[in-house]
């Protein structure tokens, strides 16, 4: 009995020693990054490489065969793919500026110093950003119903005729833009607000002493000082829009007549409706290239920092 | 004259802000009311603005078509486990990247930053094939594992850990504390605000995520809330009452959660993002 206890004891102390020698300041960083790095290698880096290979293959059930650039050349002759690209860019070009303008407007309004209830406004505006896109899309799907939706009902009071929000190509796109704007404006507003709060107030004081008007101060101080925040919001919104999926999936399923088909929605259909994995991987890689180019151009346009 | 101009511009700002708040919040209110109405009433014009008495019935039909308790549990379990492990992993990595010098550090961090920029859609098909090979379709681990190491969370933790003074780490080492002990008893406690922000962010993104669960889960009893809700839309006849209740039940818990912790969240996530 005593003996076994002794054995256990020495084992214990041995283990403690071993632990200490394993976790020296020298190798502790490797131990600490190991889980994250391993997971990223297995579940991101490997799939990214694998999907590149897949994009040159044709997959039929379990059979895979190399087909060179066949997927890509098919992609560049595919009218639906072109449409999904065009749709994504149309939405991007309209939605992001509108949303960021609104965000900035509200942030500047909220930032003006004499305002009461800032916290309340900030939280209220942020609320849409925490809901599931699925939930938001469902609510708007019902609100935007052509005949019985609340939005058309309210518009009828100002003499607007019933708008076929989800059933015509043009308005379906507008609907997607509306839902995106509803959901993300407050989020970007809070980022702008944080940026505004970081601008040193001495800059404004000096400017007012020099006699600069509020408007001039806005363009000479606020806008330039917010530049890094602008870059951040523009890049993030662009990347987000390029990956647009939930809203069109729920609101319109990509219709009518593919008017709200986006790159990601098309990828999903190719991959998981038609199980055309090679083709879907080619779509995915085009998305990667577009994202990389646009992010790079945006970084360049707004200047290196 | 100048004074009245100031007042009118103030009123203008308030009007703009209040209009914005109404637009942000009104859909939520309407959703709450809708979840207490029968399907037909939801589309009645003029709309009902006060709750009805159909909540129990809607819940019953929601439960019948989805098995709601199980689905709610799936969402909650996945989001909680994911958040706990992911926060720990990103704190560990963030600490190492912020406070240690080691070979390969720049390379590893570069890989993480790259994966932050790559659209996650690229990994969908290979990940799906992996899940099929592992026989993991319709499992919790299929949802939890692939995004468990969040590059964004690692990045944020690193930014935050940088501000932990080296002197307290050195002092603990001099006192003979082991590296694990330093991490758990010194580093983690001082990083609590950052961890809270990261945890809320991770919880929300997992709770709200649709695309990946939609692909990996195809048996009804494994559905998460977003997948289950989207499946309701696919039905031949949509029961709007139960749909509204479903959206409410998927939104309200996270809203309460957010309201309780919003201070941490907004300052932590967005502050970190803006400072960049």
Coordinates of C-alpha atoms in Angstrom, one line a residue:
Chain A
X1 CA 0.0 0.0 0.0
X2 CA 2.7 2.4 1.1
X3 CA 4.8 1.3 -1.8
X4 CA 2.2 2.0 -4.4
X5 CA 1.7 5.4 -2.9
X6 CA 5.3 6.1 -3.3
X7 CA 5.3 5.0 -6.9
X8 CA 2.4 7.3 -7.6
X9 CA 4.2 10.1 -5.9
X10 CA 7.3 9.8 -7.9
X11 CA 5.2 9.5 -11.0
X12 CA 3.5 12.7 -10.2
X13 CA 6.6 14.6 -9.5
X14 CA 8.1 13.2 -12.7
X15 CA 5.1 14.4 -14.6
X16 CA 5.4 17.9 -13.2
X17 CA 9.0 18.0 -14.1
X18 CA 8.3 16.8 -17.6
X19 CA 5.6 19.5 -18.1
X20 CA 8.0 22.1 -17.0
X21 CA 10.6 21.0 -19.4
X22 CA 8.1 20.9 -22.2
X23 CA 6.7 24.3 -21.7
X24 CA 9.8 26.5 -21.7
X25 CA 9.5 30.1 -22.9
X26 CA 11.3 28.8 -26.0
X27 CA 8.7 26.3 -27.1
X28 CA 5.6 27.6 -25.4
X29 CA 4.7 29.9 -28.3
X30 CA 4.5 26.8 -30.6
X31 CA 2.3 25.0 -28.2
X32 CA 0.1 28.1 -27.9
X33 CA -0.4 28.6 -31.7
X34 CA -0.6 24.9 -32.4
X35 CA -4.3 24.4 -32.2
X36 CA -5.1 27.5 -34.3
X37 CA -2.5 26.8 -36.9
X38 CA -3.3 23.1 -37.2
X39 CA -7.0 23.9 -37.6
X40 CA -6.4 26.5 -40.2
X41 CA -4.0 24.3 -42.1
X42 CA -6.5 21.4 -42.1
X43 CA -9.8 23.3 -42.6
X44 CA -8.7 26.3 -44.6
X45 CA -5.3 26.0 -46.3
X46 CA -5.8 22.4 -47.4
X47 CA -9.3 23.1 -48.8
X48 CA -8.1 26.2 -50.6
X49 CA -5.4 24.2 -52.4
X50 CA -7.7 21.3 -53.0
X51 CA -10.4 23.4 -54.5
X52 CA -7.8 24.9 -56.9
X53 CA -7.0 21.4 -58.1
X54 CA -10.7 20.5 -58.3
X55 CA -11.4 23.5 -60.5
X56 CA -9.4 21.7 -63.2
X57 CA -11.2 18.4 -62.7
X58 CA -14.5 17.0 -63.7
X59 CA -16.3 15.2 -60.9
X60 CA -18.8 12.5 -61.6
X61 CA -19.8 10.7 -58.5
X62 CA -16.6 9.4 -57.1
X63 CA -14.7 9.6 -60.4
X64 CA -12.5 12.6 -60.9
X65 CA -10.6 13.4 -64.1
X66 CA -8.4 16.3 -65.2
X67 CA -10.0 18.4 -67.8
X68 CA -7.6 21.3 -68.0
X69 CA -9.2 24.7 -68.3
X70 CA -12.6 23.2 -69.5
X71 CA -14.4 24.4 -66.4
X72 CA -13.1 27.9 -66.8
X73 CA -13.8 28.1 -70.5
X74 CA -17.3 26.8 -69.9
X75 CA -17.7 29.4 -67.2
X76 CA -16.8 32.2 -69.6
X77 CA -19.5 31.1 -72.0
X78 CA -22.1 30.7 -69.3
X79 CA -24.7 33.4 -69.5
X80 CA -26.0 32.8 -66.0
X81 CA -22.5 33.2 -64.6
X82 CA -22.1 36.5 -66.4
X83 CA -25.5 37.5 -65.1
X84 CA -24.4 36.6 -61.5
X85 CA -21.3 38.7 -61.9
X86 CA -23.2 41.6 -63.3
X87 CA -25.8 41.4 -60.6
X88 CA -23.2 41.2 -57.9
X89 CA -21.5 44.3 -59.2
X90 CA -24.7 46.2 -59.8
X91 CA -25.7 45.6 -56.2
X92 CA -22.2 46.5 -55.0
X93 CA -22.0 49.7 -56.9
X94 CA -25.4 51.0 -55.8
X95 CA -25.6 49.5 -52.3
X96 CA -22.2 50.3 -50.8
X97 CA -22.1 54.0 -51.5
X98 CA -25.7 54.5 -50.4
X99 CA -25.1 52.6 -47.2
X100 CA -21.8 54.3 -46.3
X101 CA -23.2 57.7 -47.0
X102 CA -26.2 57.0 -44.7
X103 CA -23.8 55.6 -42.1
X104 CA -21.6 58.6 -42.2
X105 CA -24.5 61.0 -42.1
X106 CA -26.0 59.4 -39.0
X107 CA -22.6 59.1 -37.4
X108 CA -21.9 62.8 -37.8
X109 CA -25.4 63.7 -36.6
X110 CA -24.9 61.4 -33.6
X111 CA -21.5 62.7 -32.9
X112 CA -22.5 66.4 -32.6
X113 CA -21.7 67.1 -29.0
X114 CA -25.0 68.5 -27.6
X115 CA -27.0 65.5 -28.3
X116 CA -28.8 63.5 -25.6
X117 CA -29.4 59.8 -25.6
X118 CA -26.4 58.8 -27.7
X119 CA -26.2 55.3 -26.2
X120 CA -29.8 54.7 -27.0
X121 CA -29.4 55.8 -30.6
X122 CA -26.2 53.8 -31.0
X123 CA -27.7 50.6 -29.8
X124 CA -30.9 51.0 -31.8
X125 CA -29.1 51.6 -35.0
X126 CA -26.9 48.6 -34.2
X127 CA -29.8 46.2 -33.6
X128 CA -30.3 45.1 -37.3
X129 CA -26.6 44.0 -37.5
X130 CA -27.1 41.3 -34.8
X131 CA -30.1 39.6 -36.4
X132 CA -29.6 36.6 -38.5
X133 CA -29.7 37.5 -42.2
X134 CA -32.2 34.7 -42.6
X135 CA -34.5 36.2 -40.0
X136 CA -34.2 39.7 -41.5
X137 CA -34.8 38.4 -45.0
X138 CA -37.9 36.5 -43.9
X139 CA -39.4 39.6 -42.2
X140 CA -38.7 41.7 -45.3
X141 CA -40.0 39.0 -47.6
X142 CA -43.4 39.4 -45.9
X143 CA -43.2 43.2 -45.6
X144 CA -42.4 43.5 -49.3
X145 CA -45.3 41.3 -50.5
X146 CA -46.8 43.0 -53.6
X147 CA -50.4 42.7 -52.6
X148 CA -50.5 42.4 -48.8
X149 CA -47.2 43.7 -47.7
X150 CA -46.9 46.6 -45.3
X151 CA -44.5 48.5 -47.4
X152 CA -46.8 48.9 -50.4
X153 CA -49.6 49.7 -48.0
X154 CA -47.7 52.6 -46.5
X155 CA -46.6 53.7 -49.9
X156 CA -50.2 53.8 -51.1
X157 CA -50.8 56.7 -48.7
X158 CA -48.3 58.9 -50.6
X159 CA -49.9 57.8 -53.9
X160 CA -47.4 55.2 -55.0
X161 CA -48.9 52.3 -56.8
X162 CA -48.2 48.7 -55.6
X163 CA -44.6 47.9 -56.4
X164 CA -43.9 44.3 -57.5
X165 CA -40.9 44.1 -55.1
X166 CA -39.9 40.4 -55.3
X167 CA -41.5 39.4 -58.7
X168 CA -39.8 41.7 -61.2
X169 CA -36.1 41.7 -62.0
X170 CA -35.5 45.4 -61.3
X171 CA -37.4 45.6 -58.0
X172 CA -36.0 42.3 -56.8
X173 CA -32.5 43.8 -56.9
X174 CA -33.8 46.9 -55.1
X175 CA -35.3 44.6 -52.4
X176 CA -32.0 42.9 -51.9
X177 CA -30.3 46.3 -51.6
X178 CA -32.9 47.5 -49.2
X179 CA -32.5 44.5 -46.9
X180 CA -28.7 44.8 -47.0
X181 CA -28.9 48.5 -46.3
X182 CA -31.3 48.0 -43.4
X183 CA -29.0 45.4 -41.9
X184 CA -25.5 47.0 -42.3
X185 CA -26.0 50.8 -42.1
X186 CA -26.0 50.9 -38.3
X187 CA -23.0 48.6 -38.1
X188 CA -20.9 50.9 -40.3
X189 CA -22.3 53.9 -38.5
X190 CA -20.9 52.6 -35.2
X191 CA -17.5 52.2 -36.9
X192 CA -17.6 55.7 -38.2
X193 CA -18.6 56.9 -34.8
X194 CA -15.6 55.2 -33.2
X195 CA -13.5 56.9 -35.9
X196 CA -15.0 60.3 -35.2
X197 CA -14.3 59.9 -31.5
X198 CA -10.7 59.3 -32.3
X199 CA -10.2 62.6 -34.0
X200 CA -8.4 64.9 -31.6
X201 CA -10.6 67.9 -30.7
X202 CA -7.6 70.3 -30.8
X203 CA -7.8 70.1 -34.6
X204 CA -11.3 71.5 -34.6
X205 CA -10.4 74.1 -32.0
X206 CA -7.5 75.4 -34.0
X207 CA -9.6 75.5 -37.2
X208 CA -12.4 77.5 -35.5
X209 CA -9.8 80.0 -34.2
X210 CA -8.6 80.3 -37.8
X211 CA -12.2 81.0 -38.7
X212 CA -13.0 77.9 -40.7
X213 CA -16.7 77.2 -41.1
X214 CA -18.3 73.9 -39.9
X215 CA -18.6 72.7 -43.5
X216 CA -15.0 73.5 -44.3
X217 CA -14.0 71.8 -41.1
X218 CA -15.9 68.7 -42.2
X219 CA -14.1 68.5 -45.5
X220 CA -10.7 69.6 -44.3
X221 CA -10.5 67.7 -41.0
X222 CA -13.2 65.1 -40.6
X223 CA -13.0 63.4 -44.0
X224 CA -9.2 63.2 -44.2
X225 CA -9.0 62.0 -40.6
X226 CA -11.6 59.3 -41.3
X227 CA -9.6 58.0 -44.2
X228 CA -8.4 54.8 -42.5
X229 CA -11.9 54.1 -41.3
X230 CA -13.2 54.6 -44.8
X231 CA -10.8 52.2 -46.2
X232 CA -11.8 49.6 -43.6
X233 CA -15.6 50.0 -44.2
X234 CA -15.3 50.1 -48.0
X235 CA -13.1 47.0 -48.2
X236 CA -15.2 45.1 -45.7
X237 CA -18.5 46.0 -47.4
X238 CA -17.1 45.1 -50.8
X239 CA -15.9 41.7 -49.6
X240 CA -19.2 41.2 -47.9
X241 CA -21.2 42.0 -51.0
X242 CA -19.0 39.8 -53.2
X243 CA -20.0 36.9 -51.0
X244 CA -23.7 37.8 -50.9
X245 CA -25.8 34.7 -50.3
X246 CA -28.4 34.7 -47.5
X247 CA -30.6 37.6 -48.7
X248 CA -31.2 36.5 -52.3
X249 CA -31.4 32.9 -51.2
X250 CA -34.3 33.7 -48.8
X251 CA -35.9 36.6 -50.6
X252 CA -36.0 35.5 -54.2
X253 CA -34.0 32.3 -54.6
X254 CA -32.0 34.1 -57.2
X255 CA -35.0 35.0 -59.3
X256 CA -37.0 36.3 -61.0
X257 CA -35.2 35.4 -64.2
X258 CA -31.9 35.2 -62.4
X259 CA -32.0 38.9 -61.6
X260 CA -30.7 38.3 -58.0
X261 CA -28.4 35.4 -58.8
X262 CA -25.1 36.2 -57.1
X263 CA -21.7 34.5 -57.5
X264 CA -22.1 32.6 -54.2
X265 CA -25.6 31.6 -54.9
X266 CA -24.6 30.3 -58.3
X267 CA -21.7 28.4 -56.7
X268 CA -24.1 26.9 -54.2
X269 CA -26.4 25.8 -57.0
X270 CA -23.6 24.3 -59.1
X271 CA -22.1 22.5 -56.2
X272 CA -25.1 21.4 -54.1
X273 CA -28.0 21.3 -56.5
X274 CA -26.2 19.8 -59.5
X275 CA -23.2 18.4 -57.6
X276 CA -20.9 19.7 -60.3
X277 CA -17.9 20.1 -57.9
X278 CA -15.3 21.0 -60.5
X279 CA -17.4 23.7 -62.0
X280 CA -18.4 25.1 -58.6
X281 CA -14.7 25.2 -57.7
X282 CA -13.9 27.2 -60.8
X283 CA -16.6 29.7 -59.8
X284 CA -15.0 29.8 -56.3
X285 CA -11.6 30.6 -57.8
X286 CA -13.0 33.4 -60.0
X287 CA -14.5 34.8 -56.8
X288 CA -11.1 34.7 -55.1
X289 CA -9.4 36.4 -57.9
X290 CA -12.1 39.2 -58.1
X291 CA -11.9 39.7 -54.4
X292 CA -8.1 39.9 -54.4
X293 CA -8.1 42.4 -57.4
X294 CA -10.8 44.6 -55.9
X295 CA -9.2 44.7 -52.4
X296 CA -5.9 45.5 -54.0
X297 CA -7.3 48.3 -56.2
X298 CA -9.2 49.8 -53.3
X299 CA -6.1 49.8 -51.1
X300 CA -4.1 51.5 -53.9
X301 CA -6.8 54.0 -54.7
X302 CA -7.1 55.3 -51.2
X303 CA -3.4 55.4 -50.9
X304 CA -0.9 53.1 -49.1
X305 CA -0.9 53.3 -45.4
Chain B
X1 CA -30.9 84.6 -35.0
X2 CA -27.9 82.4 -34.7
X3 CA -29.4 80.8 -31.7
X4 CA -32.6 79.8 -33.4
X5 CA -30.6 78.4 -36.3
X6 CA -28.8 76.2 -33.9
X7 CA -32.0 75.0 -32.4
X8 CA -33.5 74.2 -35.8
X9 CA -30.5 72.3 -36.9
X10 CA -30.6 70.3 -33.6
X11 CA -34.3 69.5 -34.3
X12 CA -33.3 68.4 -37.8
X13 CA -30.7 66.1 -36.4
X14 CA -33.1 64.6 -33.9
X15 CA -35.7 64.1 -36.7
X16 CA -33.2 62.3 -38.9
X17 CA -32.0 60.1 -36.0
X18 CA -35.5 59.2 -34.8
X19 CA -36.6 58.3 -38.3
X20 CA -33.5 56.1 -38.6
X21 CA -34.3 54.4 -35.3
X22 CA -37.9 53.8 -36.3
X23 CA -36.7 52.2 -39.6
X24 CA -34.2 50.1 -37.7
X25 CA -36.5 48.9 -35.0
X26 CA -40.0 48.8 -36.6
X27 CA -39.4 45.4 -38.4
X28 CA -38.6 43.8 -35.1
X29 CA -41.8 45.1 -33.5
X30 CA -43.8 43.9 -36.4
X31 CA -42.1 40.5 -36.2
X32 CA -43.0 40.2 -32.5
X33 CA -46.6 41.1 -33.2
X34 CA -46.7 38.8 -36.2
X35 CA -45.6 35.9 -34.1
X36 CA -48.8 36.2 -32.0
X37 CA -51.1 36.3 -35.0
X38 CA -52.6 33.5 -37.2
X39 CA -51.2 33.3 -40.8
X40 CA -54.1 35.2 -42.4
X41 CA -54.0 38.1 -39.9
X42 CA -50.4 38.9 -40.7
X43 CA -51.3 40.1 -44.1
X44 CA -54.3 42.0 -43.0
X45 CA -54.4 45.7 -44.1
X46 CA -54.3 48.0 -42.2
X47 CA -51.9 45.9 -40.2
X48 CA -52.5 44.8 -36.6
X49 CA -50.3 46.8 -34.3
X50 CA -51.1 45.0 -31.1
X51 CA -50.3 41.4 -30.2
X52 CA -53.0 38.8 -30.8
X53 CA -53.7 35.6 -28.9
X54 CA -52.3 33.0 -31.4
X55 CA -48.8 32.6 -29.8
X56 CA -49.5 29.2 -28.3
X57 CA -51.1 27.9 -31.5
X58 CA -48.1 29.2 -33.6
X59 CA -45.7 27.5 -31.2
X60 CA -47.6 24.3 -31.4
X61 CA -47.5 24.2 -35.2
X62 CA -43.9 25.4 -35.2
X63 CA -43.0 22.5 -32.9
X64 CA -44.9 20.1 -35.0
X65 CA -43.2 21.0 -38.3
X66 CA -39.7 21.5 -36.9
X67 CA -39.4 19.8 -33.5
X68 CA -38.5 23.2 -32.2
X69 CA -36.9 22.3 -28.8
X70 CA -34.3 20.1 -30.5
X71 CA -33.5 22.7 -33.1
X72 CA -33.1 25.4 -30.6
X73 CA -30.9 23.1 -28.6
X74 CA -28.7 22.3 -31.7
X75 CA -28.2 26.1 -32.3
X76 CA -27.4 26.8 -28.6
X77 CA -25.1 23.8 -28.1
X78 CA -23.2 24.5 -31.3
X79 CA -22.8 28.2 -30.6
X80 CA -21.8 27.7 -27.0
X81 CA -19.2 25.0 -27.6
X82 CA -17.9 26.8 -30.6
X83 CA -17.6 30.1 -28.7
X84 CA -15.8 28.5 -25.7
X85 CA -13.2 26.6 -27.6
X86 CA -12.7 29.2 -30.2
X87 CA -12.2 32.0 -27.7
X88 CA -9.6 29.9 -25.9
X89 CA -7.8 29.0 -29.1
X90 CA -7.7 32.5 -30.4
X91 CA -6.5 33.8 -27.0
X92 CA -3.7 31.3 -26.9
X93 CA -2.6 32.1 -30.4
X94 CA -3.1 35.9 -29.9
X95 CA -0.9 35.8 -26.8
X96 CA 1.9 33.9 -28.6
X97 CA 1.8 36.2 -31.5
X98 CA 1.8 39.3 -29.4
X99 CA 4.3 38.4 -26.7
X100 CA 6.8 35.9 -28.0
X101 CA 9.6 35.9 -30.5
X102 CA 9.9 32.6 -32.3
X103 CA 11.0 31.1 -35.6
X104 CA 8.3 31.1 -38.2
X105 CA 6.2 33.6 -36.4
X106 CA 5.9 35.9 -39.3
X107 CA 5.1 33.1 -41.7
X108 CA 2.3 31.7 -39.4
X109 CA 0.8 35.1 -38.9
X110 CA 1.0 35.8 -42.6
X111 CA -1.0 32.6 -43.3
X112 CA -3.6 33.7 -40.8
X113 CA -3.9 37.1 -42.3
X114 CA -4.3 35.6 -45.8
X115 CA -7.1 33.3 -44.7
X116 CA -8.8 36.4 -43.3
X117 CA -8.9 37.8 -46.8
X118 CA -9.9 34.7 -48.7
X119 CA -13.6 34.3 -49.3
X120 CA -14.7 31.3 -47.3
X121 CA -16.8 30.0 -50.2
X122 CA -13.6 28.6 -51.8
X123 CA -13.4 26.0 -49.1
X124 CA -17.0 24.9 -49.3
X125 CA -16.7 22.0 -51.8
X126 CA -13.5 20.5 -50.4
X127 CA -14.8 20.8 -46.9
X128 CA -18.0 19.1 -47.9
X129 CA -15.9 16.3 -49.5
X130 CA -13.9 16.0 -46.2
X131 CA -17.1 15.8 -44.2
X132 CA -18.4 13.0 -46.5
X133 CA -15.1 11.1 -46.2
X134 CA -15.1 11.5 -42.4
X135 CA -18.8 10.5 -42.4
X136 CA -19.5 13.7 -40.5
X137 CA -22.5 15.0 -42.3
X138 CA -25.3 15.8 -39.9
X139 CA -22.9 16.1 -36.9
X140 CA -22.1 18.9 -34.5
X141 CA -18.4 18.7 -35.2
X142 CA -19.0 19.3 -38.9
X143 CA -20.4 22.7 -38.0
X144 CA -18.0 23.5 -35.2
X145 CA -14.6 22.4 -36.4
X146 CA -14.0 24.1 -39.8
X147 CA -14.3 27.6 -38.5
X148 CA -13.1 26.9 -35.0
X149 CA -9.8 28.8 -35.5
X150 CA -11.2 32.2 -36.5
X151 CA -8.5 34.4 -38.1
X152 CA -10.4 37.5 -37.2
X153 CA -10.6 36.5 -33.5
X154 CA -6.9 35.6 -33.5
X155 CA -6.1 39.0 -35.0
X156 CA -8.2 40.9 -32.5
X157 CA -6.8 38.9 -29.5
X158 CA -3.3 39.7 -30.7
X159 CA -4.0 43.4 -31.0
X160 CA -5.4 43.3 -27.4
X161 CA -2.7 41.2 -25.9
X162 CA -0.1 43.6 -27.2
X163 CA -1.2 46.1 -24.6
X164 CA -0.5 43.7 -21.7
X165 CA 2.7 45.0 -20.1
X166 CA 5.7 42.7 -20.5
X167 CA 6.8 43.5 -16.9
X168 CA 3.9 41.4 -15.3
X169 CA 4.9 38.4 -17.5
X170 CA 8.5 38.8 -16.5
X171 CA 7.7 39.2 -12.8
X172 CA 5.6 36.0 -12.8
X173 CA 8.4 34.2 -14.5
X174 CA 10.9 35.4 -11.9
X175 CA 8.4 34.2 -9.2
X176 CA 8.8 30.8 -10.8
X177 CA 5.3 30.5 -12.3
X178 CA 5.1 28.1 -15.2
X179 CA 4.1 29.3 -18.7
X180 CA 0.6 27.7 -18.4
X181 CA 0.1 29.2 -15.1
X182 CA 1.1 32.7 -16.3
X183 CA -1.3 32.3 -19.2
X184 CA -4.3 31.2 -17.2
X185 CA -3.8 33.3 -14.0
X186 CA -2.2 36.5 -15.4
X187 CA -2.9 36.9 -19.1
X188 CA -6.5 35.7 -19.4
X189 CA -7.8 37.7 -16.4
X190 CA -6.4 41.0 -17.7
X191 CA -7.7 40.2 -21.2
X192 CA -11.3 39.6 -20.1
X193 CA -12.8 42.6 -21.9
X194 CA -11.2 41.5 -25.2
X195 CA -12.2 37.9 -24.7
X196 CA -15.8 39.0 -24.0
X197 CA -15.9 41.0 -27.2
X198 CA -14.4 38.1 -29.2
X199 CA -16.8 35.6 -27.6
X200 CA -19.9 37.7 -28.4
X201 CA -18.7 38.1 -32.0
X202 CA -18.1 34.3 -32.4
X203 CA -21.3 33.4 -30.7
X204 CA -23.3 35.6 -33.0
X205 CA -21.6 34.6 -36.2
X206 CA -22.2 31.0 -35.4
X207 CA -25.8 31.4 -34.2
X208 CA -26.6 33.3 -37.4
X209 CA -24.7 31.3 -39.9
X210 CA -26.6 29.7 -42.8
X211 CA -24.6 28.6 -45.8
X212 CA -22.3 25.9 -44.2
X213 CA -24.9 24.4 -42.0
X214 CA -27.3 24.3 -45.0
X215 CA -24.8 22.2 -46.8
X216 CA -23.8 19.9 -44.0
X217 CA -27.1 19.3 -42.3
X218 CA -29.8 17.5 -44.2
X219 CA -31.6 15.6 -41.4
X220 CA -34.3 17.6 -39.8
X221 CA -33.4 16.9 -36.2
X222 CA -29.9 18.2 -36.7
X223 CA -31.0 21.5 -38.2
X224 CA -29.9 24.8 -36.7
X225 CA -32.3 27.7 -36.5
X226 CA -31.4 29.5 -39.7
X227 CA -31.4 26.2 -41.7
X228 CA -34.8 25.3 -40.2
X229 CA -36.3 28.7 -40.9
X230 CA -35.1 28.6 -44.5
X231 CA -36.6 25.1 -44.8
X232 CA -40.0 26.5 -43.8
X233 CA -39.9 28.9 -46.8
X234 CA -39.4 26.0 -49.1
X235 CA -42.6 24.4 -48.0
X236 CA -45.5 24.3 -50.5
X237 CA -47.8 26.3 -48.2
X238 CA -46.0 28.7 -46.0
X239 CA -47.6 29.1 -42.5
X240 CA -46.6 32.7 -41.9
X241 CA -47.7 32.7 -38.2
X242 CA -45.2 29.9 -37.4
X243 CA -42.6 31.5 -39.6
X244 CA -42.8 34.8 -37.7
X245 CA -42.6 33.0 -34.4
X246 CA -39.6 31.1 -35.6
X247 CA -37.8 34.2 -36.6
X248 CA -38.7 35.8 -33.3
X249 CA -37.4 32.9 -31.4
X250 CA -34.2 32.9 -33.4
X251 CA -33.7 36.7 -32.9
X252 CA -34.9 37.6 -29.4
X253 CA -32.4 35.4 -27.4
X254 CA -29.5 36.8 -29.3
X255 CA -30.9 40.4 -28.9
X256 CA -31.1 40.0 -25.1
X257 CA -27.6 38.5 -25.1
X258 CA -26.4 41.4 -27.1
X259 CA -28.1 44.0 -25.0
X260 CA -26.6 42.6 -21.8
X261 CA -23.1 42.7 -23.3
X262 CA -23.3 45.4 -25.9
X263 CA -20.8 47.7 -24.2
X264 CA -18.0 45.1 -24.5
X265 CA -19.0 44.2 -27.9
X266 CA -19.1 47.6 -29.6
X267 CA -16.0 48.9 -27.9
X268 CA -14.0 45.6 -28.3
X269 CA -14.8 44.6 -31.9
X270 CA -15.2 47.9 -33.5
X271 CA -12.6 49.7 -31.5
X272 CA -10.1 47.0 -32.5
X273 CA -11.2 47.3 -36.1
X274 CA -10.9 51.0 -36.3
X275 CA -7.5 51.2 -34.5
X276 CA -6.1 48.8 -37.0

